[in-house]
Tab-separated table of C-alpha atoms in Angstrom:
chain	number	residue	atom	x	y	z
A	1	UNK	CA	144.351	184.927	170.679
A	2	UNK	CA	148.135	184.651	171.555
A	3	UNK	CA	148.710	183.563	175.471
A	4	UNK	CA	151.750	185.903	175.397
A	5	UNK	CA	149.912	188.733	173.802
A	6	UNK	CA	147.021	188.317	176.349
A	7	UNK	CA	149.655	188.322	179.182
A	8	UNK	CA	151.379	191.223	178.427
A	9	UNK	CA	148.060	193.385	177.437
A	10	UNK	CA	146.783	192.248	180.880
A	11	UNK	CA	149.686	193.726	182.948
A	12	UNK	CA	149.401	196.804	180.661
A	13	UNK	CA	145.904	196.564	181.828
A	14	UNK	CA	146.989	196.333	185.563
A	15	UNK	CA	149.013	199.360	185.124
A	16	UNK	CA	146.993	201.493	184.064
A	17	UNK	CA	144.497	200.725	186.146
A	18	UNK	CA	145.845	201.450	189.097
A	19	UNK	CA	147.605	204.720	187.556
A	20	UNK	CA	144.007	205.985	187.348
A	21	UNK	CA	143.815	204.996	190.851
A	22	UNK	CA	146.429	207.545	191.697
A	23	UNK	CA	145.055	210.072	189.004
A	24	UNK	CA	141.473	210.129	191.083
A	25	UNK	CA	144.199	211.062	194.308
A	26	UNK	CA	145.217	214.366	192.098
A	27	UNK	CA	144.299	217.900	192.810
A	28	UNK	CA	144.930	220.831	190.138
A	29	UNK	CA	147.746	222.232	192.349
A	30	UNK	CA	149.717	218.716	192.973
A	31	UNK	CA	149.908	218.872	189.410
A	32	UNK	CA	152.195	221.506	188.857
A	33	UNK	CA	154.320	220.149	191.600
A	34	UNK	CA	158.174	218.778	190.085
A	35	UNK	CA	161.012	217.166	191.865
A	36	UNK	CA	163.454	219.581	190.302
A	37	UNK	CA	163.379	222.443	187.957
A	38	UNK	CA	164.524	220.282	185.137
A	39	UNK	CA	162.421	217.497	185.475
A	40	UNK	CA	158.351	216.664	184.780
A	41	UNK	CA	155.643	217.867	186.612
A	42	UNK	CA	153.181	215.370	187.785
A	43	UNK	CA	150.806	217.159	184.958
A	44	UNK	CA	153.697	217.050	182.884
A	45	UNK	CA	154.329	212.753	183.695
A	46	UNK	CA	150.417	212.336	183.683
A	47	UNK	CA	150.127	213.867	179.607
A	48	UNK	CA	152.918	211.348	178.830
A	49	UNK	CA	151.101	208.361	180.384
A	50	UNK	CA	148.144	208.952	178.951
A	51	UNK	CA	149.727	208.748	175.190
A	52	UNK	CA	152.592	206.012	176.090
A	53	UNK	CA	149.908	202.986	174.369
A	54	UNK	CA	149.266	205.094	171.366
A	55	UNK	CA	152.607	206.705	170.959
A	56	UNK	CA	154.666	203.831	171.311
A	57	UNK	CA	151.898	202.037	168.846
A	58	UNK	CA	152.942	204.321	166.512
A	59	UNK	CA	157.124	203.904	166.976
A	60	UNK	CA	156.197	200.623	166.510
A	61	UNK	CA	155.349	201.051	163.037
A	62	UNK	CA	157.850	202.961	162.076
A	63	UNK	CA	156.299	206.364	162.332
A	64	UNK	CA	159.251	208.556	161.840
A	65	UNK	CA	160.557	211.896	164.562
A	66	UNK	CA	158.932	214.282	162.647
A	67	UNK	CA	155.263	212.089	162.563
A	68	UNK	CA	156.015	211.549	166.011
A	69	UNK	CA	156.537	215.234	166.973
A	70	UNK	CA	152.883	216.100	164.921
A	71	UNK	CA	151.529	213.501	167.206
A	72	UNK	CA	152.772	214.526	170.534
A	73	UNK	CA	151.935	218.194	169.551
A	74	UNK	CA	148.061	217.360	168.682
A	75	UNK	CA	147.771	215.927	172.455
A	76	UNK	CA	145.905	218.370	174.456
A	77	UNK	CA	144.817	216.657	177.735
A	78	UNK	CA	143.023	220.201	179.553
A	79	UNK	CA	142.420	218.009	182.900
A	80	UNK	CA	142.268	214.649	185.007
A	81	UNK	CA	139.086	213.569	183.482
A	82	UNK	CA	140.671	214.100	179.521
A	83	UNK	CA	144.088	212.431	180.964
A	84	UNK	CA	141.813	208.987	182.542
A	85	UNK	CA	139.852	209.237	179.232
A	86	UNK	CA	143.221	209.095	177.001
A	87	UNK	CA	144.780	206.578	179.227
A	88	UNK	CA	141.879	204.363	178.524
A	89	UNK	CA	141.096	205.290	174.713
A	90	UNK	CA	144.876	204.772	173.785
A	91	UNK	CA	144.700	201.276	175.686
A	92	UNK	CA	141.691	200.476	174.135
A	93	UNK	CA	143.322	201.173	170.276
A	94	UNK	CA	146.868	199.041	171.694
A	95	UNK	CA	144.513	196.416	172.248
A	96	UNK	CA	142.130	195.997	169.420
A	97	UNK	CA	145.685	195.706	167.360
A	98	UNK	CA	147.469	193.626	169.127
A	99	UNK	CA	144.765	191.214	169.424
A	100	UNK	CA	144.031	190.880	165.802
A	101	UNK	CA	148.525	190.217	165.182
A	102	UNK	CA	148.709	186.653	163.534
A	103	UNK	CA	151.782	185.228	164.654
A	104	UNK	CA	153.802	186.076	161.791
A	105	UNK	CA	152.738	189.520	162.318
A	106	UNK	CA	154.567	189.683	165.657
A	107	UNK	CA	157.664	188.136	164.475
A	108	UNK	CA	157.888	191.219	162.213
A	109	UNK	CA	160.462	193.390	163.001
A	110	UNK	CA	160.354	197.087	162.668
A	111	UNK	CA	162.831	199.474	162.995
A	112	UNK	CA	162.213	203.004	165.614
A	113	UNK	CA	163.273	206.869	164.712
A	114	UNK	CA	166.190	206.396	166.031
A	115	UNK	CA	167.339	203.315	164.998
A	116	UNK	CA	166.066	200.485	167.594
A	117	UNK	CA	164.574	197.364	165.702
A	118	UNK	CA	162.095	195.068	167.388
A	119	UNK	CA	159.795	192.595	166.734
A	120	UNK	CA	156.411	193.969	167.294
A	121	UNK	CA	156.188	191.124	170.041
A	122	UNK	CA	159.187	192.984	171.492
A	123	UNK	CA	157.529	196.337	171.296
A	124	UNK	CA	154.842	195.349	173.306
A	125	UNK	CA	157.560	194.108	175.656
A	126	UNK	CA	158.884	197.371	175.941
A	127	UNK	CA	155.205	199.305	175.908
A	128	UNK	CA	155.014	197.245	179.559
A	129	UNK	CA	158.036	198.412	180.874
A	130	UNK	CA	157.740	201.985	179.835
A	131	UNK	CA	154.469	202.036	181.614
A	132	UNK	CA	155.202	200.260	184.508
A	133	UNK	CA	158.215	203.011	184.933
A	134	UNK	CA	156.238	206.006	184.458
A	135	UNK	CA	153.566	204.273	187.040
A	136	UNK	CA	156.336	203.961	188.927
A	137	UNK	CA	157.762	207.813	188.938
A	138	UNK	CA	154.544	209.178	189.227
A	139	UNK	CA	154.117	207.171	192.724
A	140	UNK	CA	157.252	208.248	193.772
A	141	UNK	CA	156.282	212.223	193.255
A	142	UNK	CA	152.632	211.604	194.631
A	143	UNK	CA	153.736	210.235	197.482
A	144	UNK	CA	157.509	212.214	198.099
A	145	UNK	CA	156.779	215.774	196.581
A	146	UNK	CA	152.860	215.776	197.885
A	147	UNK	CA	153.261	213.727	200.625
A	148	UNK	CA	149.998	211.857	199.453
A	149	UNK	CA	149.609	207.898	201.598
A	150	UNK	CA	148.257	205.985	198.589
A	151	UNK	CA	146.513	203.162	199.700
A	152	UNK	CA	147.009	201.841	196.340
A	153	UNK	CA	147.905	197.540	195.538
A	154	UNK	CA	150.342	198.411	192.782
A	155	UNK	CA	150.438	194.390	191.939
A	156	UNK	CA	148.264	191.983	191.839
C-alpha cells in the first residue's frame, strides 16, 4: 500500500468518524433547521455527506453531469441510521479502490464534468478537503442554529 494513500484515507477516516459523532447528536426536527432560506438544511448537508466518497469517486472517473445527476437522484437516505450507513458504505467502496491504485494508476489524470483535471492522487486530495468542509458546516449549524455543545475532538 501507498504511505500517501494510507494517509489521506485515514483522515477521510477521521472525518467521518467524528461526523457520525455529530449525526448520533441529531433529532428529526434539528434536521430541517437552515441558516437561511437559500441555503442547506442540516438534513439537506447530512444527504450530501453521506454520498461525498462515492460521488466524488465517480467525478473522478470521469462520470459525466448527466451520470452524475442519475446518481445523486437514486440517493434516498429516509433517516439518521440510512445517512451513518451511507457515510460508511461509500467510505468503505473509496477505500477498497484506492487501496488496490498501483502507482501509475494515481499519476493518471482524469478530467471532471466541468472541466477540472486531476490526478486521481489529486482527487483524493480534494475528496479530504470537501469532507473536512462539509464536517466543518455541519458543526457550525449544530452548534449555531440548534444551539447543540458538542463535546466532540474534531482532530486527533
Amino acid at each position: 500500500m501507498n504511505t500517501y494513500i494510507g494517509s489521506a484515507l485515514n483522515q477521510i477516516e477521521i472525518a467521518l468518524k467524528t461526523t457520525i459523532e455529530m449525526v448520533e447528536t441529531i433529532e428529526e426536527a434539528d434536521s430541517q433547521q437552515r441558516p437561511d432560506d437559500n441555503k442547506r438544511s442540516i438534513g439537506e448537508l447530512l444527504e450530501h455527506i453521506a454520498v461525498i466518497c462515492k460521488a466524488d469517486l465517480l467525478i473522478s472517473n470521469g462520470a459525466t453531469q448527466k451520470e452524475m445527476d442519475e446518481y445523486y437522484s437514486s440517493v434516498a437516505l429516509l433517516n439518521m441510521q440510512d445517512i451513518k450507513n451511507a457515510i460508511a458504505d461509500n467510505y468503505k467502496t473509496l477505500k477498497d479502490i484506492y487501496m488496490n491504485l498501483t502507482e501509475i494508476e494515481l499519476q493518471e489524470r482524469t478530467t471532471s464534468y466541468w472541466g477540472v483535471t486531476y490526478s486521481r492522487y489529486e482527487w483524493l486530495l480534494e475528496i479530504v478537503a470537501h469532507i473536512y468542509h462539509h464536517r466543518a458546516q455541519l458543526h457550525t449549524l449544530l452548534v449555531y442554529c440548534c444551539g447543540k455543545d458538542l463535546n466532540i475532538s474534531l482532530f486527533e
